[in-house]
PDB file of C-alpha atoms in Angstrom:
ATOM      1  CA  MET T  66       0.000   0.000   0.000  1.00 71.00           C
ATOM      2  CA  LYS T  67       1.508   3.246  -1.141  1.00 83.00           C
ATOM      3  CA  ARG T  68       0.806   6.815  -0.143  1.00 89.00           C
ATOM      4  CA  MET T  69      -1.234   7.420  -3.290  1.00 90.00           C
ATOM      5  CA  ASP T  70      -3.408   4.391  -2.439  1.00 92.00           C
ATOM      6  CA  ALA T  71      -4.126   5.848   0.984  1.00 93.00           C
ATOM      7  CA  ILE T  72      -5.014   9.194  -0.606  1.00 93.00           C
ATOM      8  CA  ILE T  73      -7.342   7.530  -3.114  1.00 93.00           C
ATOM      9  CA  ILE T  74      -9.067   5.444  -0.433  1.00 94.00           C
ATOM     10  CA  ALA T  75      -9.445   8.459   1.851  1.00 94.00           C
ATOM     11  CA  ALA T  76     -10.930  10.468  -1.026  1.00 94.00           C
ATOM     12  CA  LEU T  77     -13.386   7.670  -1.872  1.00 94.00           C
ATOM     13  CA  LEU T  78     -14.420   7.345   1.767  1.00 94.00           C
ATOM     14  CA  PHE T  79     -14.902  11.096   2.034  1.00 94.00           C
ATOM     15  CA  LEU T  80     -17.049  11.166  -1.120  1.00 93.00           C
ATOM     16  CA  SER T  81     -19.149   8.229   0.122  1.00 91.00           C
ATOM     17  CA  LEU T  82     -19.776   9.931   3.444  1.00 91.00           C
ATOM     18  CA  ALA T  83     -20.572  13.190   1.659  1.00 91.00           C
ATOM     19  CA  ALA T  84     -23.073  11.316  -0.527  1.00 87.00           C
ATOM     20  CA  PHE T  85     -24.547   9.745   2.604  1.00 84.00           C
ATOM     21  CA  ALA T  86     -24.905  13.145   4.276  1.00 86.00           C
ATOM     22  CA  GLY T  87     -26.393  14.601   1.099  1.00 83.00           C
ATOM     23  CA  ILE T  88     -28.974  11.834   0.815  1.00 76.00           C
ATOM     24  CA  GLN T  89     -29.855  12.110   4.503  1.00 73.00           C
ATOM     25  CA  ILE T  90     -30.412  15.844   4.131  1.00 75.00           C
ATOM     26  CA  LEU T  91     -32.380  15.504   0.893  1.00 71.00           C
ATOM     27  CA  GLY T  92     -34.321  12.518   2.207  1.00 60.00           C
ATOM     28  CA  GLY T  93     -35.129  14.261   5.476  1.00 55.00           C
ATOM     29  CA  ALA T  94     -36.129  17.497   3.784  1.00 52.00           C
ATOM     30  CA  GLY T  95     -39.466  16.195   2.561  1.00 50.00           C
ATOM     31  CA  GLY T  96     -40.624  14.863   5.913  1.00 47.00           C
ATOM     32  CA  GLY T  97     -40.576  17.424   8.663  1.00 50.00           C
ATOM     33  CA  LYS T  98     -40.896  16.428  12.298  1.00 53.00           C
ATOM     34  CA  ASP T  99     -44.632  16.965  12.267  1.00 57.00           C
ATOM     35  CA  GLU T 100     -45.245  15.171   9.025  1.00 68.00           C
ATOM     36  CA  PRO T 101     -46.355  11.588   9.310  1.00 75.00           C
ATOM     37  CA  ALA T 102     -44.080   8.964   7.863  1.00 84.00           C
ATOM     38  CA  ARG T 103     -45.209   7.927   4.410  1.00 87.00           C
ATOM     39  CA  VAL T 104     -44.316   5.208   2.006  1.00 91.00           C
ATOM     40  CA  PHE T 105     -44.263   6.040  -1.681  1.00 91.00           C
ATOM     41  CA  VAL T 106     -44.750   3.251  -4.162  1.00 92.00           C
ATOM     42  CA  TYR T 107     -43.380   3.883  -7.646  1.00 91.00           C
ATOM     43  CA  VAL T 108     -43.976   1.589 -10.600  1.00 90.00           C
ATOM     44  CA  ASP T 109     -42.186   2.324 -13.867  1.00 87.00           C
ATOM     45  CA  GLY T 110     -40.941   5.575 -12.324  1.00 83.00           C
ATOM     46  CA  GLU T 111     -44.456   6.852 -11.623  1.00 86.00           C
ATOM     47  CA  LEU T 112     -46.032   7.307  -8.210  1.00 89.00           C
ATOM     48  CA  ARG T 113     -48.625   4.577  -7.814  1.00 88.00           C
ATOM     49  CA  GLU T 114     -49.619   4.784  -4.183  1.00 89.00           C
ATOM     50  CA  THR T 115     -48.848   6.601  -0.946  1.00 90.00           C
ATOM     51  CA  VAL T 116     -49.257   4.825   2.368  1.00 90.00           C
ATOM     52  CA  VAL T 117     -49.222   6.704   5.669  1.00 89.00           C
ATOM     53  CA  LEU T 118     -47.667   4.666   8.448  1.00 86.00           C
ATOM     54  CA  ASN T 119     -49.818   4.271  11.550  1.00 85.00           C
ATOM     55  CA  SER T 120     -49.899   2.083  14.628  1.00 84.00           C
ATOM     56  CA  GLN T 121     -51.318  -0.811  12.623  1.00 85.00           C
ATOM     57  CA  VAL T 122     -49.362  -3.263  10.566  1.00 89.00           C
ATOM     58  CA  GLN T 123     -50.616  -2.745   7.026  1.00 90.00           C
ATOM     59  CA  GLU T 124     -50.222  -5.234   4.256  1.00 91.00           C
ATOM     60  CA  ILE T 125     -50.220  -3.760   0.771  1.00 90.00           C
ATOM     61  CA  GLU T 126     -50.427  -5.767  -2.389  1.00 91.00           C
ATOM     62  CA  ILE T 127     -48.813  -4.120  -5.371  1.00 91.00           C
ATOM     63  CA  ARG T 128     -49.739  -5.432  -8.795  1.00 91.00           C
ATOM     64  CA  THR T 129     -47.374  -4.315 -11.538  1.00 90.00           C
ATOM     65  CA  PRO T 130     -47.507  -5.345 -15.196  1.00 90.00           C
ATOM     66  CA  TYR T 131     -44.443  -7.470 -14.418  1.00 89.00           C
ATOM     67  CA  GLY T 132     -45.517  -9.241 -11.242  1.00 89.00           C
ATOM     68  CA  VAL T 133     -46.987  -8.967  -7.774  1.00 92.00           C
ATOM     69  CA  ASN T 134     -45.269  -7.781  -4.591  1.00 91.00           C
ATOM     70  CA  THR T 135     -46.564  -7.676  -1.050  1.00 93.00           C
ATOM     71  CA  LEU T 136     -45.339  -4.855   1.124  1.00 92.00           C
ATOM     72  CA  ILE T 137     -45.713  -4.569   4.865  1.00 92.00           C
ATOM     73  CA  ALA T 138     -45.911  -1.129   6.427  1.00 91.00           C
ATOM     74  CA  TYR T 139     -45.058  -1.301  10.130  1.00 89.00           C
ATOM     75  CA  PRO T 140     -45.497   1.626  12.505  1.00 86.00           C
ATOM     76  CA  ASP T 141     -41.747   2.178  12.355  1.00 84.00           C
ATOM     77  CA  GLY T 142     -40.746   1.131   8.889  1.00 88.00           C
ATOM     78  CA  VAL T 143     -41.425  -0.782   5.753  1.00 91.00           C
ATOM     79  CA  LYS T 144     -40.415  -4.191   4.438  1.00 91.00           C
ATOM     80  CA  MET T 145     -41.133  -6.318   1.386  1.00 91.00           C
ATOM     81  CA  LYS T 146     -42.902  -9.506   2.403  1.00 91.00           C
ATOM     82  CA  SER T 147     -42.997 -11.344  -0.870  1.00 88.00           C
ATOM     83  CA  ALA T 148     -42.429 -11.023  -4.587  1.00 89.00           C
ATOM     84  CA  ASP T 149     -43.203 -13.479  -7.354  1.00 89.00           C
ATOM     85  CA  CYS T 150     -39.833 -13.143  -9.042  1.00 82.00           C
ATOM     86  CA  ALA T 151     -36.784 -15.356  -9.208  1.00 77.00           C
ATOM     87  CA  SER T 152     -34.239 -13.100  -7.551  1.00 76.00           C
ATOM     88  CA  GLN T 153     -36.065 -12.263  -4.252  1.00 81.00           C
ATOM     89  CA  THR T 154     -33.575  -9.457  -3.747  1.00 80.00           C
ATOM     90  CA  CYS T 155     -36.179  -7.016  -2.467  1.00 84.00           C
ATOM     91  CA  VAL T 156     -37.549  -9.591  -0.008  1.00 86.00           C
ATOM     92  CA  HIS T 157     -34.058  -9.938   1.459  1.00 83.00           C
ATOM     93  CA  THR T 158     -33.652  -6.194   1.768  1.00 83.00           C
ATOM     94  CA  PRO T 159     -33.883  -5.381   5.488  1.00 82.00           C
ATOM     95  CA  LYS T 160     -36.676  -3.266   6.912  1.00 86.00           C
ATOM     96  CA  ARG T 161     -36.285   0.381   5.999  1.00 87.00           C
ATOM     97  CA  ILE T 162     -36.647   2.626   9.038  1.00 84.00           C
ATOM     98  CA  TYR T 163     -34.930   5.855   7.986  1.00 80.00           C
ATOM     99  CA  SER T 164     -36.305   8.647   5.883  1.00 79.00           C
ATOM    100  CA  GLY T 165     -34.969   8.382   2.360  1.00 78.00           C
ATOM    101  CA  GLY T 166     -34.577   4.623   2.566  1.00 83.00           C
ATOM    102  CA  VAL T 167     -35.542   2.676  -0.539  1.00 86.00           C
ATOM    103  CA  ILE T 168     -36.397  -0.892  -1.453  1.00 89.00           C
ATOM    104  CA  ALA T 169     -35.949  -1.658  -5.120  1.00 87.00           C
ATOM    105  CA  CYS T 170     -37.491  -4.532  -7.044  1.00 86.00           C
ATOM    106  CA  LEU T 171     -35.722  -4.371 -10.373  1.00 84.00           C
ATOM    107  CA  PRO T 172     -37.585  -7.156 -12.245  1.00 84.00           C
ATOM    108  CA  HIS T 173     -40.938  -5.487 -11.500  1.00 88.00           C
ATOM    109  CA  LYS T 174     -39.656  -1.927 -12.009  1.00 88.00           C
ATOM    110  CA  LEU T 175     -40.884  -1.175  -8.523  1.00 90.00           C
ATOM    111  CA  LEU T 176     -39.395   1.247  -6.053  1.00 90.00           C
ATOM    112  CA  ILE T 177     -40.489   1.790  -2.467  1.00 90.00           C
ATOM    113  CA  ARG T 178     -39.382   4.967  -0.781  1.00 89.00           C
ATOM    114  CA  LEU T 179     -39.835   5.942   2.817  1.00 88.00           C
ATOM    115  CA  GLU T 180     -40.112   9.544   3.878  1.00 84.00           C
ATOM    116  CA  GLY T 181     -40.655  11.211   7.215  1.00 78.00           C
ATOM    117  CA  ARG T 182     -40.032  10.366  10.840  1.00 67.00           C
ATOM    118  CA  PHE T 183     -41.643   7.898  13.143  1.00 60.00           C
ATOM    119  CA  ASP T 184     -42.203   9.733  16.400  1.00 55.00           C
ATOM    120  CA  GLY T 185     -45.930   9.717  15.654  1.00 48.00           C
ATOM    121  CA  GLY T 186     -45.939   5.955  15.195  1.00 44.00           C
ATOM    122  CA  VAL T 187     -44.199   5.301  18.485  1.00 48.00           C
ATOM    123  CA  ASP T 188     -46.453   7.745  20.335  1.00 48.00           C
ATOM    124  CA  ALA T 189     -49.520   6.191  18.834  1.00 46.00           C
ATOM    125  CA  ILE T 190     -48.527   2.842  20.302  1.00 47.00           C
ATOM    126  CA  ALA T 191     -47.693   4.379  23.697  1.00 47.00           C
ATOM    127  CA  SER T 192     -50.988   6.249  23.928  1.00 40.00           C
TER     128      SER T 192
ATOM    129  CA  MET A 411      -2.143 -20.904 -42.653  1.00 60.00           C
ATOM    130  CA  GLU A 412      -2.118 -17.957 -44.986  1.00 69.00           C
ATOM    131  CA  VAL A 413      -5.423 -16.737 -43.590  1.00 68.00           C
ATOM    132  CA  TRP A 414      -4.070 -16.962 -40.103  1.00 65.00           C
ATOM    133  CA  THR A 415      -0.958 -14.999 -41.017  1.00 69.00           C
ATOM    134  CA  ARG A 416      -3.116 -12.297 -42.547  1.00 67.00           C
ATOM    135  CA  LEU A 417      -5.425 -12.194 -39.521  1.00 59.00           C
ATOM    136  CA  ARG A 418      -2.444 -12.019 -37.266  1.00 61.00           C
ATOM    137  CA  ALA A 419      -0.990  -9.102 -39.210  1.00 63.00           C
ATOM    138  CA  LYS A 420      -4.312  -7.306 -38.927  1.00 61.00           C
ATOM    139  CA  SER A 421      -5.067  -7.742 -35.240  1.00 64.00           C
ATOM    140  CA  GLY A 422      -1.512  -8.035 -34.011  1.00 69.00           C
ATOM    141  CA  SER A 423      -2.605 -11.059 -31.984  1.00 75.00           C
ATOM    142  CA  THR A 424      -0.746 -14.310 -31.995  1.00 81.00           C
ATOM    143  CA  ALA A 425      -2.199 -17.685 -31.104  1.00 83.00           C
ATOM    144  CA  LYS A 426      -0.504 -17.255 -27.746  1.00 84.00           C
ATOM    145  CA  ASP A 427      -2.281 -13.940 -27.190  1.00 85.00           C
ATOM    146  CA  VAL A 428      -5.638 -15.486 -28.023  1.00 87.00           C
ATOM    147  CA  SER A 429      -5.157 -18.471 -25.758  1.00 88.00           C
ATOM    148  CA  GLU A 430      -3.897 -16.221 -23.010  1.00 90.00           C
ATOM    149  CA  LEU A 431      -7.053 -14.117 -23.240  1.00 91.00           C
ATOM    150  CA  ALA A 432      -9.140 -17.303 -23.253  1.00 93.00           C
ATOM    151  CA  ALA A 433      -7.381 -18.573 -20.133  1.00 92.00           C
ATOM    152  CA  LEU A 434      -7.941 -15.264 -18.356  1.00 93.00           C
ATOM    153  CA  LEU A 435     -11.583 -15.261 -19.466  1.00 95.00           C
ATOM    154  CA  ALA A 436     -11.985 -18.738 -18.013  1.00 95.00           C
ATOM    155  CA  ALA A 437     -10.444 -17.532 -14.763  1.00 94.00           C
ATOM    156  CA  ALA A 438     -12.791 -14.528 -14.645  1.00 94.00           C
ATOM    157  CA  LEU A 439     -15.762 -16.776 -15.391  1.00 94.00           C
ATOM    158  CA  ILE A 440     -14.883 -19.181 -12.596  1.00 93.00           C
ATOM    159  CA  ALA A 441     -14.307 -16.302 -10.170  1.00 91.00           C
ATOM    160  CA  GLY A 442     -17.627 -14.743 -11.158  1.00 88.00           C
ATOM    161  CA  LEU A 443     -19.586 -17.980 -10.835  1.00 87.00           C
ATOM    162  CA  PHE A 444     -17.883 -18.959  -7.599  1.00 87.00           C
ATOM    163  CA  GLU A 445     -18.853 -15.616  -6.165  1.00 83.00           C
ATOM    164  CA  ARG A 446     -22.520 -16.231  -6.949  1.00 78.00           C
ATOM    165  CA  LEU A 447     -22.399 -19.267  -4.663  1.00 79.00           C
ATOM    166  CA  ILE A 448     -21.475 -17.162  -1.642  1.00 74.00           C
ATOM    167  CA  PRO A 449     -24.635 -15.953   0.050  1.00 65.00           C
ATOM    168  CA  PHE A 450     -23.896 -12.337   0.688  1.00 61.00           C
ATOM    169  CA  ASP A 451     -27.063 -10.720   1.977  1.00 56.00           C
ATOM    170  CA  PHE A 452     -26.235  -7.303   3.261  1.00 57.00           C
ATOM    171  CA  ALA A 453     -28.309  -4.245   3.953  1.00 54.00           C
ATOM    172  CA  VAL A 454     -28.296  -3.462   0.274  1.00 63.00           C
ATOM    173  CA  PRO A 455     -28.534  -5.683  -2.796  1.00 65.00           C
ATOM    174  CA  GLY A 456     -25.513  -5.568  -5.051  1.00 63.00           C
ATOM    175  CA  VAL A 457     -22.888  -5.973  -2.356  1.00 75.00           C
ATOM    176  CA  LYS A 458     -20.405  -8.555  -3.526  1.00 79.00           C
ATOM    177  CA  LEU A 459     -16.734  -9.344  -3.538  1.00 84.00           C
ATOM    178  CA  GLY A 460     -15.960  -8.594  -7.162  1.00 85.00           C
ATOM    179  CA  LEU A 461     -13.543 -11.483  -7.537  1.00 89.00           C
ATOM    180  CA  SER A 462     -13.828 -11.535 -11.323  1.00 89.00           C
ATOM    181  CA  ASN A 463     -12.658  -7.941 -11.325  1.00 92.00           C
ATOM    182  CA  ALA A 464      -9.359  -9.225  -9.956  1.00 94.00           C
ATOM    183  CA  VAL A 465      -8.794 -10.927 -13.307  1.00 95.00           C
ATOM    184  CA  VAL A 466      -9.743  -7.806 -15.281  1.00 95.00           C
ATOM    185  CA  LEU A 467      -7.448  -5.667 -13.147  1.00 95.00           C
ATOM    186  CA  MET A 468      -4.640  -8.155 -13.496  1.00 95.00           C
ATOM    187  CA  SER A 469      -5.004  -8.221 -17.264  1.00 94.00           C
ATOM    188  CA  LEU A 470      -4.924  -4.414 -17.272  1.00 94.00           C
ATOM    189  CA  TYR A 471      -1.429  -4.704 -15.818  1.00 93.00           C
ATOM    190  CA  LEU A 472      -0.416  -7.745 -17.878  1.00 92.00           C
ATOM    191  CA  LEU A 473      -1.916  -7.131 -21.320  1.00 90.00           C
ATOM    192  CA  GLY A 474      -2.705  -3.429 -21.501  1.00 90.00           C
ATOM    193  CA  ALA A 475      -5.925  -1.517 -21.964  1.00 92.00           C
ATOM    194  CA  GLY A 476      -7.221  -3.014 -25.235  1.00 91.00           C
ATOM    195  CA  ARG A 477      -7.196  -6.669 -24.225  1.00 92.00           C
ATOM    196  CA  ALA A 478      -8.289  -5.911 -20.674  1.00 94.00           C
ATOM    197  CA  PHE A 479     -11.303  -4.104 -22.135  1.00 95.00           C
ATOM    198  CA  MET A 480     -12.130  -7.121 -24.308  1.00 94.00           C
ATOM    199  CA  LEU A 481     -11.890  -9.301 -21.235  1.00 95.00           C
ATOM    200  CA  ALA A 482     -14.183  -6.994 -19.225  1.00 95.00           C
ATOM    201  CA  VAL A 483     -16.851  -7.207 -21.944  1.00 95.00           C
ATOM    202  CA  LEU A 484     -16.473 -10.920 -22.650  1.00 95.00           C
ATOM    203  CA  LYS A 485     -16.577 -11.693 -18.931  1.00 94.00           C
ATOM    204  CA  CYS A 486     -20.072 -10.220 -18.603  1.00 94.00           C
ATOM    205  CA  PHE A 487     -21.355 -12.204 -21.588  1.00 94.00           C
ATOM    206  CA  ALA A 488     -19.706 -15.410 -20.421  1.00 93.00           C
ATOM    207  CA  ILE A 489     -21.121 -15.175 -16.895  1.00 90.00           C
ATOM    208  CA  ALA A 490     -24.608 -14.386 -18.247  1.00 90.00           C
ATOM    209  CA  LEU A 491     -24.417 -17.278 -20.725  1.00 92.00           C
ATOM    210  CA  VAL A 492     -23.399 -19.812 -18.108  1.00 90.00           C
ATOM    211  CA  SER A 493     -25.598 -18.583 -15.247  1.00 82.00           C
ATOM    212  CA  GLY A 494     -28.553 -17.743 -17.520  1.00 81.00           C
ATOM    213  CA  ASP A 495     -29.158 -14.594 -15.526  1.00 78.00           C
ATOM    214  CA  TRP A 496     -29.617 -12.063 -18.314  1.00 82.00           C
ATOM    215  CA  ALA A 497     -31.411  -9.645 -15.982  1.00 77.00           C
ATOM    216  CA  ALA A 498     -28.199  -9.350 -14.000  1.00 81.00           C
ATOM    217  CA  PHE A 499     -26.272  -8.929 -17.244  1.00 89.00           C
ATOM    218  CA  MET A 500     -27.610  -5.395 -17.746  1.00 89.00           C
ATOM    219  CA  TYR A 501     -26.224  -4.346 -14.399  1.00 88.00           C
ATOM    220  CA  SER A 502     -22.964  -6.205 -14.726  1.00 90.00           C
ATOM    221  CA  ILE A 503     -22.163  -4.740 -18.147  1.00 94.00           C
ATOM    222  CA  SER A 504     -22.854  -1.154 -17.084  1.00 95.00           C
ATOM    223  CA  GLY A 505     -20.931  -1.696 -13.861  1.00 94.00           C
ATOM    224  CA  SER A 506     -18.036  -3.328 -15.676  1.00 95.00           C
ATOM    225  CA  MET A 507     -17.719  -0.550 -18.218  1.00 96.00           C
ATOM    226  CA  MET A 508     -17.759   2.191 -15.581  1.00 96.00           C
ATOM    227  CA  SER A 509     -15.327   0.232 -13.488  1.00 96.00           C
ATOM    228  CA  PHE A 510     -12.982  -0.482 -16.384  1.00 96.00           C
ATOM    229  CA  PHE A 511     -12.653   3.120 -17.519  1.00 96.00           C
ATOM    230  CA  ALA A 512     -12.342   4.391 -13.951  1.00 96.00           C
ATOM    231  CA  MET A 513      -9.524   1.903 -13.305  1.00 96.00           C
ATOM    232  CA  LEU A 514      -7.815   2.745 -16.590  1.00 96.00           C
ATOM    233  CA  MET A 515      -7.896   6.467 -15.865  1.00 95.00           C
ATOM    234  CA  THR A 516      -6.735   5.991 -12.283  1.00 94.00           C
ATOM    235  CA  LYS A 517      -3.883   3.789 -13.404  1.00 94.00           C
ATOM    236  CA  ARG A 518      -2.840   6.212 -16.149  1.00 92.00           C
ATOM    237  CA  ALA A 519      -3.223   9.404 -14.125  1.00 92.00           C
ATOM    238  CA  LEU A 520      -2.174   8.320 -10.641  1.00 90.00           C
ATOM    239  CA  GLY A 521      -0.269   5.092 -11.216  1.00 83.00           C
ATOM    240  CA  GLY A 522       3.448   4.758 -11.884  1.00 79.00           C
ATOM    241  CA  GLU A 523       6.537   4.158  -9.814  1.00 79.00           C
ATOM    242  CA  ASN A 524       5.513   6.108  -6.705  1.00 81.00           C
ATOM    243  CA  GLY A 525       1.850   6.379  -7.565  1.00 86.00           C
ATOM    244  CA  ALA A 526      -1.163   4.197  -6.971  1.00 89.00           C
ATOM    245  CA  SER A 527      -0.697   0.436  -6.766  1.00 92.00           C
ATOM    246  CA  PRO A 528      -3.364  -2.081  -7.827  1.00 94.00           C
ATOM    247  CA  ILE A 529      -4.958  -1.534  -4.402  1.00 95.00           C
ATOM    248  CA  GLY A 530      -5.938   2.075  -5.082  1.00 94.00           C
ATOM    249  CA  VAL A 531      -6.885   1.313  -8.687  1.00 96.00           C
ATOM    250  CA  SER A 532      -9.070  -1.585  -7.552  1.00 96.00           C
ATOM    251  CA  ALA A 533     -10.847   0.492  -4.890  1.00 96.00           C
ATOM    252  CA  VAL A 534     -11.756   3.097  -7.514  1.00 96.00           C
ATOM    253  CA  GLY A 535     -12.908   0.353  -9.876  1.00 96.00           C
ATOM    254  CA  ALA A 536     -15.138  -1.242  -7.252  1.00 95.00           C
ATOM    255  CA  VAL A 537     -16.835   2.025  -6.350  1.00 95.00           C
ATOM    256  CA  PHE A 538     -17.458   2.842 -10.010  1.00 95.00           C
ATOM    257  CA  HIS A 539     -18.804  -0.659 -10.616  1.00 94.00           C
ATOM    258  CA  ASN A 540     -21.464   0.117  -8.040  1.00 92.00           C
ATOM    259  CA  ILE A 541     -22.125   3.537  -9.559  1.00 93.00           C
ATOM    260  CA  GLY A 542     -22.577   1.945 -12.995  1.00 94.00           C
ATOM    261  CA  GLN A 543     -24.972  -0.665 -11.615  1.00 90.00           C
ATOM    262  CA  LEU A 544     -27.014   1.949  -9.802  1.00 90.00           C
ATOM    263  CA  LEU A 545     -27.220   4.166 -12.885  1.00 92.00           C
ATOM    264  CA  MET A 546     -28.585   1.198 -14.825  1.00 91.00           C
ATOM    265  CA  ALA A 547     -31.055   0.479 -12.020  1.00 88.00           C
ATOM    266  CA  ALA A 548     -32.099   4.148 -11.972  1.00 89.00           C
ATOM    267  CA  PHE A 549     -32.563   3.989 -15.749  1.00 90.00           C
ATOM    268  CA  ILE A 550     -34.678   0.829 -15.582  1.00 86.00           C
ATOM    269  CA  LEU A 551     -36.757   2.033 -12.631  1.00 84.00           C
ATOM    270  CA  GLY A 552     -37.070   5.510 -14.148  1.00 83.00           C
ATOM    271  CA  SER A 553     -36.158   7.062 -10.824  1.00 80.00           C
ATOM    272  CA  LEU A 554     -32.985   8.423  -9.272  1.00 82.00           C
ATOM    273  CA  ASN A 555     -34.304   7.491  -5.806  1.00 81.00           C
ATOM    274  CA  VAL A 556     -32.408   4.236  -6.005  1.00 84.00           C
ATOM    275  CA  MET A 557     -29.225   6.294  -5.579  1.00 84.00           C
ATOM    276  CA  ALA A 558     -30.018   6.130  -1.858  1.00 83.00           C
ATOM    277  CA  TYR A 559     -28.160   2.807  -2.015  1.00 85.00           C
ATOM    278  CA  LEU A 560     -24.973   4.526  -3.159  1.00 88.00           C
ATOM    279  CA  PRO A 561     -23.250   5.351   0.152  1.00 88.00           C
ATOM    280  CA  VAL A 562     -23.562   1.821   1.537  1.00 85.00           C
ATOM    281  CA  LEU A 563     -22.574   0.286  -1.797  1.00 88.00           C
ATOM    282  CA  ALA A 564     -19.638   2.667  -2.180  1.00 92.00           C
ATOM    283  CA  ILE A 565     -18.264   1.886   1.270  1.00 91.00           C
ATOM    284  CA  SER A 566     -18.652  -1.855   0.753  1.00 90.00           C
ATOM    285  CA  GLY A 567     -17.007  -1.347  -2.650  1.00 92.00           C
ATOM    286  CA  ILE A 568     -14.029   0.379  -1.066  1.00 94.00           C
ATOM    287  CA  ILE A 569     -13.542  -2.553   1.327  1.00 94.00           C
ATOM    288  CA  THR A 570     -13.946  -5.316  -1.264  1.00 93.00           C
ATOM    289  CA  GLY A 571     -11.928  -3.266  -3.761  1.00 95.00           C
ATOM    290  CA  ILE A 572      -9.007  -3.090  -1.361  1.00 95.00           C
ATOM    291  CA  LEU A 573      -9.189  -6.870  -0.811  1.00 95.00           C
ATOM    292  CA  VAL A 574      -9.222  -7.539  -4.559  1.00 95.00           C
ATOM    293  CA  GLY A 575      -6.376  -5.044  -4.969  1.00 95.00           C
ATOM    294  CA  PHE A 576      -4.284  -6.984  -2.466  1.00 95.00           C
ATOM    295  CA  ILE A 577      -4.962 -10.219  -4.363  1.00 94.00           C
ATOM    296  CA  VAL A 578      -3.784  -8.627  -7.606  1.00 95.00           C
ATOM    297  CA  LYS A 579      -0.809  -6.937  -6.026  1.00 94.00           C
ATOM    298  CA  PHE A 580       0.514 -10.151  -4.544  1.00 94.00           C
ATOM    299  CA  ALA A 581      -0.409 -12.414  -7.454  1.00 93.00           C
ATOM    300  CA  LEU A 582       0.937 -10.121 -10.160  1.00 93.00           C
ATOM    301  CA  PRO A 583       4.680 -10.825  -9.786  1.00 93.00           C
ATOM    302  CA  ALA A 584       4.082 -14.592  -9.822  1.00 93.00           C
ATOM    303  CA  VAL A 585       1.758 -14.395 -12.827  1.00 91.00           C
ATOM    304  CA  LYS A 586       4.236 -12.175 -14.670  1.00 91.00           C
ATOM    305  CA  LYS A 587       7.009 -14.653 -14.005  1.00 92.00           C
ATOM    306  CA  ALA A 588       4.925 -17.619 -15.140  1.00 89.00           C
ATOM    307  CA  ARG A 589       3.870 -15.683 -18.230  1.00 87.00           C
ATOM    308  CA  ARG A 590       7.483 -14.911 -19.173  1.00 88.00           C
ATOM    309  CA  SER A 591       8.538 -18.520 -18.922  1.00 87.00           C
ATOM    310  CA  ALA A 592       5.420 -19.737 -20.751  1.00 81.00           C
ATOM    311  CA  ARG A 593       5.819 -17.326 -23.630  1.00 76.00           C
ATOM    312  CA  GLY A 594       9.559 -17.945 -23.823  1.00 68.00           C
TER     313      GLY A 594
END
């Protein structure tokens, strides 16, 4: 490992962290503290559905021209339950709990995006 | 024989060059297929070791840009043909192309005697492989939102890139030596 390698790796790390910060800021911008957490469902790049998270566990079936996915919206996040595709990549994607988090299902051209914070959800359970 | 001589004059490739490329392609194919066997479920899809990139990177040092580029392209086709996963092919080809040109530029601009070793070049290549894959995913999904995966993928790429770089760095002298004695 030479000095130039260390410089390159440091630069890459810095850029990754900068991208992370940028996405956090951009992702957080849409959902203020008072806004409820929402899940946006995009198919083919177009907004199909918006789900507001509440204290219930909601199961949402998404039918795309390419296949069917089942999404679960928890009070504190969102996860893909099932997909009728071969890869199952989106099903293995862990639960998204942060604003700006996405779950992508490439074979079905489906994108799930979470926006907002979850204080409301937690409070709703407590009260 | 005459045809072969003419072909050889045109492409500048000898039979040894062709078989060398074939051997490296086989190595990349095995590395790529082997990697698919390792279950590697992280927070984000697309995290993987990038073992077949070790062969591409090595050929960049051994054979130069032209043949390494051929290998990078052929590798994607070969893996898709054998695995049958043509959906993954779209992502692997865009990732490979980004990665190849990023590595080439890094090697040319920052490489050299006291410059970047294969470790730095490989780290850049791995990160750009992920960027290429994500751009293809963004194109297919019609949404840039998928770029939210980038930071995690980039950091995992830096780590796996460094590992692959170490493999190349330590294997390169031995491969060079074997190549010299094989080619006579």
